[in-house]
Every structure is written in structure tokens, then in C-alpha cells.
mmCIF file of C-alpha atoms in Angstrom:
data_model
loop_
_atom_site.group_PDB
_atom_site.id
_atom_site.type_symbol
_atom_site.label_atom_id
_atom_site.label_comp_id
_atom_site.label_asym_id
_atom_site.label_seq_id
_atom_site.Cartn_x
_atom_site.Cartn_y
_atom_site.Cartn_z
ATOM 1 C CA ARG H 14 -0.183 -0.542 0.270
ATOM 2 C CA THR H 15 2.584 2.469 0.496
ATOM 3 C CA LYS H 16 4.669 1.843 -2.703
ATOM 4 C CA ALA H 17 1.484 2.243 -4.707
ATOM 5 C CA ILE H 18 1.058 5.510 -2.333
ATOM 6 C CA GLY H 19 3.902 6.645 -2.923
ATOM 7 C CA GLU H 20 3.808 5.856 -6.857
ATOM 8 C CA TRP H 21 0.980 7.816 -7.266
ATOM 9 C CA PHE H 22 2.314 10.965 -5.669
ATOM 10 C CA LEU H 23 4.675 10.135 -8.946
ATOM 11 C CA SER H 24 2.877 9.255 -11.701
ATOM 12 C CA GLY H 25 1.343 12.517 -14.174
ATOM 13 C CA GLU H 26 -2.478 10.620 -12.482
ATOM 14 C CA SER H 27 -1.991 12.681 -9.880
ATOM 15 C CA GLU H 28 -1.031 15.828 -11.946
ATOM 16 C CA ARG H 29 -4.899 16.238 -13.451
ATOM 17 C CA PHE H 30 -6.765 19.205 -12.841
ATOM 18 C CA SER H 31 -10.742 18.229 -11.234
ATOM 19 C CA VAL H 32 -13.441 20.382 -11.191
ATOM 20 C CA ARG H 33 -16.728 20.037 -9.175
ATOM 21 C CA VAL H 34 -19.658 20.771 -11.501
ATOM 22 C CA ASN H 35 -22.366 23.820 -9.383
ATOM 23 C CA GLU H 36 -25.427 21.696 -10.411
ATOM 24 C CA SER H 37 -27.630 24.906 -9.051
ATOM 25 C CA ARG H 38 -25.775 26.821 -11.890
ATOM 26 C CA ILE H 39 -25.112 24.469 -14.554
ATOM 27 C CA ASP H 40 -26.725 20.695 -15.027
ATOM 28 C CA PRO H 41 -23.233 18.573 -15.694
ATOM 29 C CA GLU H 42 -23.485 17.208 -18.976
ATOM 30 C CA ARG H 43 -24.278 20.546 -20.408
ATOM 31 C CA PHE H 44 -20.955 22.160 -18.851
ATOM 32 C CA VAL H 45 -19.375 18.878 -20.609
ATOM 33 C CA SER H 46 -21.132 19.620 -23.954
ATOM 34 C CA SER H 47 -19.822 23.521 -23.115
ATOM 35 C CA VAL H 48 -16.289 21.983 -22.521
ATOM 36 C CA ARG H 49 -15.685 19.592 -25.096
ATOM 37 C CA GLU H 50 -17.413 22.418 -28.233
ATOM 38 C CA ALA H 51 -14.926 24.287 -26.819
ATOM 39 C CA GLY H 52 -11.925 22.385 -28.424
ATOM 40 C CA MET H 53 -11.442 20.793 -24.183
ATOM 41 C CA THR H 54 -11.343 17.066 -22.868
ATOM 42 C CA VAL H 55 -13.051 15.849 -20.558
ATOM 43 C CA THR H 56 -14.340 13.151 -18.455
ATOM 44 C CA PRO H 57 -16.081 11.804 -15.652
ATOM 45 C CA THR H 58 -13.704 11.317 -12.844
ATOM 46 C CA GLY H 59 -16.153 7.885 -11.121
ATOM 47 C CA VAL H 60 -15.667 9.395 -8.104
ATOM 48 C CA THR H 61 -19.157 11.189 -8.133
ATOM 49 C CA SER H 62 -21.415 12.916 -10.656
ATOM 50 C CA VAL H 63 -20.990 15.930 -10.820
ATOM 51 C CA THR H 64 -16.405 15.551 -10.731
ATOM 52 C CA PHE H 65 -14.958 15.872 -13.775
ATOM 53 C CA PHE H 66 -11.272 15.805 -15.540
ATOM 54 C CA ILE H 67 -10.582 19.035 -17.776
ATOM 55 C CA SER H 68 -7.996 19.244 -19.810
ATOM 56 C CA GLY H 69 -6.694 20.883 -23.916
ATOM 57 C CA PHE H 70 -6.250 24.504 -21.930
ATOM 58 C CA GLU H 71 -4.161 27.619 -21.564
ATOM 59 C CA ARG H 72 -5.933 29.608 -18.545
ATOM 60 C CA LEU H 73 -8.525 28.215 -16.646
ATOM 61 C CA ARG H 74 -10.550 31.224 -17.201
ATOM 62 C CA ASP H 75 -11.114 29.554 -21.035
ATOM 63 C CA VAL H 76 -13.075 26.701 -19.891
ATOM 64 C CA PRO H 77 -16.375 27.303 -20.573
ATOM 65 C CA GLY H 78 -18.601 29.381 -17.654
ATOM 66 C CA TYR H 79 -15.530 30.076 -15.447
ATOM 67 C CA GLU H 80 -17.156 33.535 -14.647
ATOM 68 C CA GLU H 81 -20.223 31.715 -14.542
ATOM 69 C CA GLY H 82 -19.232 29.701 -11.692
ATOM 70 C CA TRP H 83 -19.932 26.668 -13.200
ATOM 71 C CA PHE H 84 -16.991 25.209 -11.553
ATOM 72 C CA TYR H 85 -15.322 25.052 -7.967
ATOM 73 C CA PRO H 86 -11.649 23.384 -8.465
ATOM 74 C CA GLU H 87 -11.796 20.909 -6.499
ATOM 75 C CA ALA H 88 -9.451 16.670 -5.714
ATOM 76 C CA PRO H 89 -12.843 14.508 -6.196
ATOM 77 C CA ALA H 90 -12.891 12.472 -3.424
ATOM 78 C CA MET H 91 -12.123 15.706 -1.467
ATOM 79 C CA THR H 92 -16.043 16.314 -2.507
ATOM 80 C CA LEU H 93 -16.795 13.520 -0.194
ATOM 81 C CA SER H 94 -17.923 14.765 2.669
ATOM 82 C CA VAL H 95 -20.683 16.830 1.377
ATOM 83 C CA GLU H 96 -21.637 14.082 -1.380
ATOM 84 C CA ALA H 97 -22.455 12.568 2.235
ATOM 85 C CA LEU H 98 -24.710 14.737 2.709
ATOM 86 C CA ARG H 99 -27.095 15.273 -0.706
ATOM 87 C CA GLU H 100 -29.975 13.960 0.940
ATOM 88 C CA ARG H 101 -30.915 14.740 3.874
ATOM 89 C CA ILE H 102 -30.099 18.272 2.132
ATOM 90 C CA LEU H 103 -32.670 18.081 -0.490
ATOM 91 C CA LYS H 104 -34.947 16.057 1.067
ATOM 92 C CA SER H 105 -34.841 18.766 4.354
ATOM 93 C CA GLU H 106 -38.516 20.839 4.196
ATOM 94 C CA LYS H 107 -36.947 22.962 6.818
ATOM 95 C CA PRO H 108 -34.856 25.340 5.532
ATOM 96 C CA LEU H 109 -31.543 24.836 7.046
ATOM 97 C CA ARG H 110 -28.593 26.400 9.497
ATOM 98 C CA ILE H 111 -24.673 25.299 8.766
ATOM 99 C CA LEU H 112 -21.762 25.991 10.107
ATOM 100 C CA ASP H 113 -18.547 25.902 8.240
ATOM 101 C CA ALA H 114 -16.156 25.700 11.637
ATOM 102 C CA ALA H 115 -13.141 26.365 9.729
ATOM 103 C CA ALA H 116 -14.109 26.877 5.809
ATOM 104 C CA SER H 117 -11.751 28.686 3.844
ATOM 105 C CA PRO H 118 -10.877 28.649 0.760
ATOM 106 C CA GLY H 119 -14.370 27.982 0.562
ATOM 107 C CA GLY H 120 -14.889 24.476 -1.126
ATOM 108 C CA LYS H 121 -16.895 22.862 1.563
ATOM 109 C CA THR H 122 -19.197 25.891 1.879
ATOM 110 C CA LEU H 123 -19.881 26.412 -1.598
ATOM 111 C CA HIS H 124 -20.910 22.603 -1.798
ATOM 112 C CA LEU H 125 -22.785 22.852 0.928
ATOM 113 C CA ALA H 126 -23.891 25.923 -0.858
ATOM 114 C CA ASP H 127 -24.959 25.159 -4.280
ATOM 115 C CA LEU H 128 -26.883 21.590 -2.471
ATOM 116 C CA ILE H 129 -28.930 24.505 -0.646
ATOM 117 C CA THR H 130 -29.583 26.545 -4.110
ATOM 118 C CA LEU H 131 -30.846 23.123 -6.518
ATOM 119 C CA ALA H 132 -32.863 22.308 -2.585
ATOM 120 C CA GLU H 133 -34.227 25.459 -3.141
ATOM 121 C CA LYS H 134 -34.644 25.517 -6.603
ATOM 122 C CA GLN H 135 -36.656 21.851 -6.699
ATOM 123 C CA ARG H 136 -38.636 22.640 -4.618
ATOM 124 C CA SER H 137 -42.252 23.914 -5.893
ATOM 125 C CA ALA H 138 -42.326 27.018 -2.566
ATOM 126 C CA GLY H 139 -39.673 28.034 0.063
ATOM 127 C CA PRO H 140 -39.744 26.102 3.138
ATOM 128 C CA GLU H 141 -41.806 27.584 5.606
ATOM 129 C CA GLY H 142 -39.449 29.911 7.479
ATOM 130 C CA GLY H 143 -37.562 31.179 5.257
ATOM 131 C CA ARG H 144 -34.165 30.292 3.913
ATOM 132 C CA SER H 145 -31.827 28.581 4.794
ATOM 133 C CA ARG H 146 -28.313 29.653 5.731
ATOM 134 C CA ILE H 147 -24.706 28.834 6.554
ATOM 135 C CA ILE H 148 -22.207 30.370 8.653
ATOM 136 C CA ALA H 149 -18.589 29.992 7.385
ATOM 137 C CA ALA H 150 -15.870 31.480 9.452
ATOM 138 C CA ASP H 151 -12.801 30.835 10.122
ATOM 139 C CA VAL H 152 -9.222 32.001 12.721
ATOM 140 C CA SER H 153 -7.394 34.814 10.580
ATOM 141 C CA GLU H 154 -8.209 38.291 8.586
ATOM 142 C CA GLU H 155 -6.125 36.410 5.295
ATOM 143 C CA LYS H 156 -7.899 33.155 5.123
ATOM 144 C CA VAL H 157 -11.766 34.493 5.804
ATOM 145 C CA ARG H 158 -10.672 37.861 3.507
ATOM 146 C CA ILE H 159 -9.870 34.356 0.871
ATOM 147 C CA LEU H 160 -13.052 33.044 1.605
ATOM 148 C CA ARG H 161 -15.418 36.215 1.612
ATOM 149 C CA GLU H 162 -13.949 36.538 -1.853
ATOM 150 C CA ASN H 163 -14.850 33.306 -3.608
ATOM 151 C CA VAL H 164 -18.458 33.534 -2.533
ATOM 152 C CA LEU H 165 -19.059 37.079 -3.611
ATOM 153 C CA LYS H 166 -17.523 35.321 -7.388
ATOM 154 C CA TYR H 167 -19.924 32.436 -6.496
ATOM 155 C CA GLY H 168 -22.354 34.408 -5.963
ATOM 156 C CA VAL H 169 -24.247 33.325 -2.472
ATOM 157 C CA SER H 170 -23.807 36.172 -0.807
ATOM 158 C CA GLY H 171 -27.559 36.078 0.380
ATOM 159 C CA PHE H 172 -27.476 33.878 2.392
ATOM 160 C CA VAL H 173 -23.782 32.794 3.194
ATOM 161 C CA GLU H 174 -22.239 34.808 6.290
ATOM 162 C CA THR H 175 -18.487 34.926 6.907
ATOM 163 C CA LEU H 176 -16.640 35.997 9.577
ATOM 164 C CA VAL H 177 -12.872 35.682 11.817
ATOM 165 C CA ARG H 178 -14.168 32.317 14.611
ATOM 166 C CA ASP H 179 -11.720 31.310 16.320
ATOM 167 C CA ALA H 180 -12.919 26.836 15.292
ATOM 168 C CA SER H 181 -11.517 25.783 19.126
ATOM 169 C CA VAL H 182 -13.832 28.042 20.680
ATOM 170 C CA PRO H 183 -17.001 27.193 21.294
ATOM 171 C CA HIS H 184 -19.490 29.042 19.111
ATOM 172 C CA PRO H 185 -21.912 31.472 20.461
ATOM 173 C CA GLU H 186 -24.948 29.780 19.653
ATOM 174 C CA THR H 187 -25.385 26.805 21.630
ATOM 175 C CA GLY H 188 -27.345 23.546 19.588
ATOM 176 C CA LEU H 189 -28.481 25.612 16.803
ATOM 177 C CA PHE H 190 -26.840 23.867 13.629
ATOM 178 C CA ASP H 191 -28.590 21.102 11.802
ATOM 179 C CA ILE H 192 -25.391 20.744 10.643
ATOM 180 C CA VAL H 193 -21.032 21.215 11.417
ATOM 181 C CA ASN H 194 -18.329 20.444 9.373
ATOM 182 C CA LEU H 195 -15.331 20.591 10.122
ATOM 183 C CA ASP H 196 -12.453 20.121 7.938
ATOM 184 C CA VAL H 197 -9.420 20.627 10.378
ATOM 185 C CA PRO H 198 -5.505 21.944 9.717
ATOM 186 C CA CYS H 199 -4.000 18.994 9.341
ATOM 187 C CA SER H 200 -0.434 17.286 8.467
ATOM 188 C CA GLY H 201 -1.500 16.820 4.344
ATOM 189 C CA LEU H 202 -0.058 12.906 4.108
ATOM 190 C CA SER H 203 -2.694 12.466 1.046
ATOM 191 C CA VAL H 204 -2.669 15.800 -1.303
ATOM 192 C CA LEU H 205 2.135 15.387 -1.209
ATOM 193 C CA ALA H 206 1.568 15.491 -5.373
ATOM 194 C CA GLY H 207 0.539 18.677 -5.131
ATOM 195 C CA LYS H 208 1.986 20.090 -2.285
ATOM 196 C CA PRO H 209 5.178 18.219 -2.162
ATOM 197 C CA GLU H 210 6.555 20.504 0.651
ATOM 198 C CA GLY H 211 5.381 18.401 3.217
ATOM 199 C CA LYS H 212 6.723 15.618 3.455
ATOM 200 C CA GLU H 213 10.051 18.303 4.272
ATOM 201 C CA ASN H 214 8.240 19.864 7.081
ATOM 202 C CA VAL H 215 6.170 17.030 8.960
ATOM 203 C CA THR H 216 7.739 16.753 12.040
ATOM 204 C CA LYS H 217 6.194 14.518 14.887
ATOM 205 C CA GLU H 218 5.854 17.093 17.271
ATOM 206 C CA GLY H 219 4.199 19.605 14.192
ATOM 207 C CA VAL H 220 1.595 15.749 13.764
ATOM 208 C CA GLU H 221 0.755 15.986 17.390
ATOM 209 C CA ALA H 222 0.314 20.043 18.324
ATOM 210 C CA LEU H 223 -2.577 18.986 14.867
ATOM 211 C CA ILE H 224 -3.888 15.899 17.089
ATOM 212 C CA GLY H 225 -4.094 18.522 20.191
ATOM 213 C CA LEU H 226 -6.023 21.067 18.149
ATOM 214 C CA GLN H 227 -8.425 19.171 15.899
ATOM 215 C CA GLN H 228 -9.701 17.954 19.111
ATOM 216 C CA LYS H 229 -10.840 20.825 20.386
ATOM 217 C CA ILE H 230 -12.042 21.281 17.441
ATOM 218 C CA LEU H 231 -14.155 18.615 17.681
ATOM 219 C CA ASN H 232 -15.114 19.406 21.145
ATOM 220 C CA ALA H 233 -16.044 22.323 20.823
ATOM 221 C CA SER H 234 -18.338 22.343 17.793
ATOM 222 C CA ALA H 235 -20.803 19.165 19.902
ATOM 223 C CA PRO H 236 -22.047 22.031 21.637
ATOM 224 C CA SER H 237 -23.109 24.313 18.232
ATOM 225 C CA VAL H 238 -25.020 21.030 16.957
ATOM 226 C CA LYS H 239 -28.951 20.961 17.611
ATOM 227 C CA ASN H 240 -30.751 17.704 18.861
ATOM 228 C CA GLY H 241 -30.519 15.228 15.750
ATOM 229 C CA GLY H 242 -28.429 17.249 13.353
ATOM 230 C CA VAL H 243 -25.491 16.093 12.820
ATOM 231 C CA LEU H 244 -21.620 16.195 12.961
ATOM 232 C CA VAL H 245 -19.316 15.557 9.961
ATOM 233 C CA TYR H 246 -14.786 15.702 10.396
ATOM 234 C CA SER H 247 -12.107 15.521 7.594
ATOM 235 C CA THR H 248 -8.917 15.393 7.116
ATOM 236 C CA CYS H 249 -6.709 15.710 4.163
ATOM 237 C CA THR H 250 -4.147 13.144 5.318
ATOM 238 C CA TYR H 251 -4.352 8.962 5.783
ATOM 239 C CA ASP H 252 -2.799 9.638 10.067
ATOM 240 C CA PRO H 253 -4.735 7.241 11.464
ATOM 241 C CA ALA H 254 -4.116 9.693 14.723
ATOM 242 C CA GLU H 255 -5.819 12.223 12.904
ATOM 243 C CA ASN H 256 -9.047 10.340 11.483
ATOM 244 C CA GLY H 257 -10.413 6.835 13.669
ATOM 245 C CA GLU H 258 -8.394 7.316 16.292
ATOM 246 C CA ASN H 259 -9.994 11.259 17.034
ATOM 247 C CA VAL H 260 -14.180 10.121 16.286
ATOM 248 C CA ARG H 261 -13.621 7.424 18.510
ATOM 249 C CA ARG H 262 -11.720 9.157 20.896
ATOM 250 C CA PHE H 263 -14.781 11.893 20.376
ATOM 251 C CA LEU H 264 -17.868 9.341 20.471
ATOM 252 C CA GLU H 265 -16.070 7.568 24.002
ATOM 253 C CA THR H 266 -16.767 11.147 26.190
ATOM 254 C CA HIS H 267 -19.459 12.640 23.723
ATOM 255 C CA PRO H 268 -22.830 9.356 23.974
ATOM 256 C CA GLU H 269 -25.098 11.975 22.095
ATOM 257 C CA PHE H 270 -23.425 11.346 18.874
ATOM 258 C CA THR H 271 -23.759 8.451 16.824
ATOM 259 C CA LEU H 272 -21.023 7.283 13.677
ATOM 260 C CA SER H 273 -22.950 6.904 10.802
ATOM 261 C CA GLU H 274 -20.533 6.357 7.740
ATOM 262 C CA GLU H 275 -17.204 6.994 7.791
ATOM 263 C CA ARG H 276 -14.638 6.315 5.133
ATOM 264 C CA LEU H 277 -10.672 6.312 4.652
ATOM 265 C CA ILE H 278 -9.768 6.934 0.970
ATOM 266 C CA LEU H 279 -5.912 6.719 -0.238
ATOM 267 C CA PRO H 280 -3.779 8.326 -2.341
ATOM 268 C CA GLY H 281 -4.428 7.257 -5.850
ATOM 269 C CA GLU H 282 -6.614 4.415 -4.916
ATOM 270 C CA LEU H 283 -9.982 6.791 -6.454
ATOM 271 C CA PRO H 284 -8.601 8.850 -9.116
ATOM 272 C CA SER H 285 -7.873 11.563 -6.742
ATOM 273 C CA ASP H 286 -6.319 12.274 -3.737
ATOM 274 C CA GLY H 287 -7.070 10.969 -0.387
ATOM 275 C CA PHE H 288 -9.887 12.059 1.953
ATOM 276 C CA TYR H 289 -11.415 10.974 5.120
ATOM 277 C CA TYR H 290 -14.396 11.434 6.821
ATOM 278 C CA ALA H 291 -16.724 10.774 9.179
ATOM 279 C CA VAL H 292 -20.590 11.560 9.605
ATOM 280 C CA MET H 293 -21.794 11.791 13.017
ATOM 281 C CA GLU H 294 -25.670 12.264 14.664
ATOM 282 C CA ARG H 295 -26.255 13.695 17.760
ATOM 283 C CA SER H 296 -29.649 11.819 19.218
ATOM 284 C CA SER H 297 -32.204 14.106 18.867
ATOM 285 C CA ARG H 298 -33.623 13.495 22.435
#
């Protein structure tokens, strides 16, 4: 397995450019047709129905739909934690409140926003009580600046609020969120193909500090989840201590949560960088 991961990092396959299509703005089939009509090559990744590999362009802005926000550059596997929430979002009969607590640069926020917009378009009338809302936060002004730029670019500022907030400190709104998403800082061992400097920078001490931070973020975020809501935890590493071991420790100290879905994707196991996520449901009582 180690050999296979190393070969993936060094292969041309790991360098393929991929996007996630914003379904609320364009049907994936129409997007594919537009890209092919522009003389570019587009193929399904096979990981999700909304992720595609694209080649044959010199500048990203040359890809059809760049200005219109038809797509967001994203590794296929990294869409899976939000895709795990698809049915929950699309079938909700009431407006949802979502907290993306470590959101910059905004990939998960924009994916969540796309599903919310899609759900509300599919309903014959808006849900009672108003529109779904997302609070997207991160720890520094610079991170939130990047996040805010993407929220504005993709036209979702009407229901996505951005703010500076440390995810390791409990959010003041207790028990109010249907979904709390935690794409936490990690060692990044699953994305070394694109960030090869990682193998120079990762140390045992640094990883131990990250594990402590991840645990703080998990514990601080738990009170924000309403009864019957979900807490989603994800990383771009395959380190068990940052993934399953963190989740097991959290569940042992928070019996009100149960694990409903967990998945580790090793680099190259799918045609994608690696990824880990866990979906934990809070008891409705």
C-alpha cells in the first residue's frame, strides 16, 4: 500500500486537473458539452457524478463557465464529505442552519451552498420559515478574506455569512445548527502530490500539536449541533491518529453522538488525492 501511494504521488495521474460542477447553475451534461465544444477534453472522474477531469486549456479562465461560476477546482475525493449530506439537504422540508467552522478557502462552503440552492429550486415553494443559512468562519482575517472573495464570486453571499472565528473555541450559538462541518487543519499527507514540501515539514511534534488542535475543534463544535443534527469531520491525511482515533476518542466522551458513516480514501485508491471523513449524528432526544 505504501508503494502504491508513493507511485501515485509521482505519477502523471496525480496531476490531472479536476473540477466540481455547481449543479444549481448548470446541468453537468450541459457543462460537459460546453467544454467539449470549446475543444477541450473532459471526462468523468468516476468518484461522484459532479466531478470531471479537464485538459486542453492554457488558462483556467478559458474553460467555459469560469466567469459564470459553473465549476470549482477540487480534487474528486474531497467532495465526498459534502456529498454524504446530499439527501439530508435535498430532502429537508425546512430551512437548514449550517456552520462551516474552518471554511477557508471555501470549497466545502460553496458545495453546501450549491446543494441548498438546488434543493430550494426543486421545491414548488420555499420552505416555511425562510431560507437556509450558512455561517462560514475561519481563524484569521486573511483566511476569511479569501473565503469572502469566493463567496462573492460564486454569488451566494445572500445566504452565506463569513466571519473570523476560532473553531477551537465554542460557538456562542448553542444547539442551533442542523449541520456543523469541520474540515480541520491536518498534516496533509494525502495531498503530497500537489504539496511535496509537506514531506520536508511534517514532524512528529507538529503532528501531535495538530491532533491536540483537532480534538479541541471537535469538542468545541459539539454543543453547536442541534438534536437530530450532524457533525462532519474531515481531513486530507491518512494518519490514523488524526482520523479514526480522534473520532473514537470524541465519541467516547460524547455519547450523544453516534457514527453513521466513515470513510478513508488513500491517495490513488480512487483517481484522486486521499481524503478522510466521518459523519456523526446527534441524538434527537
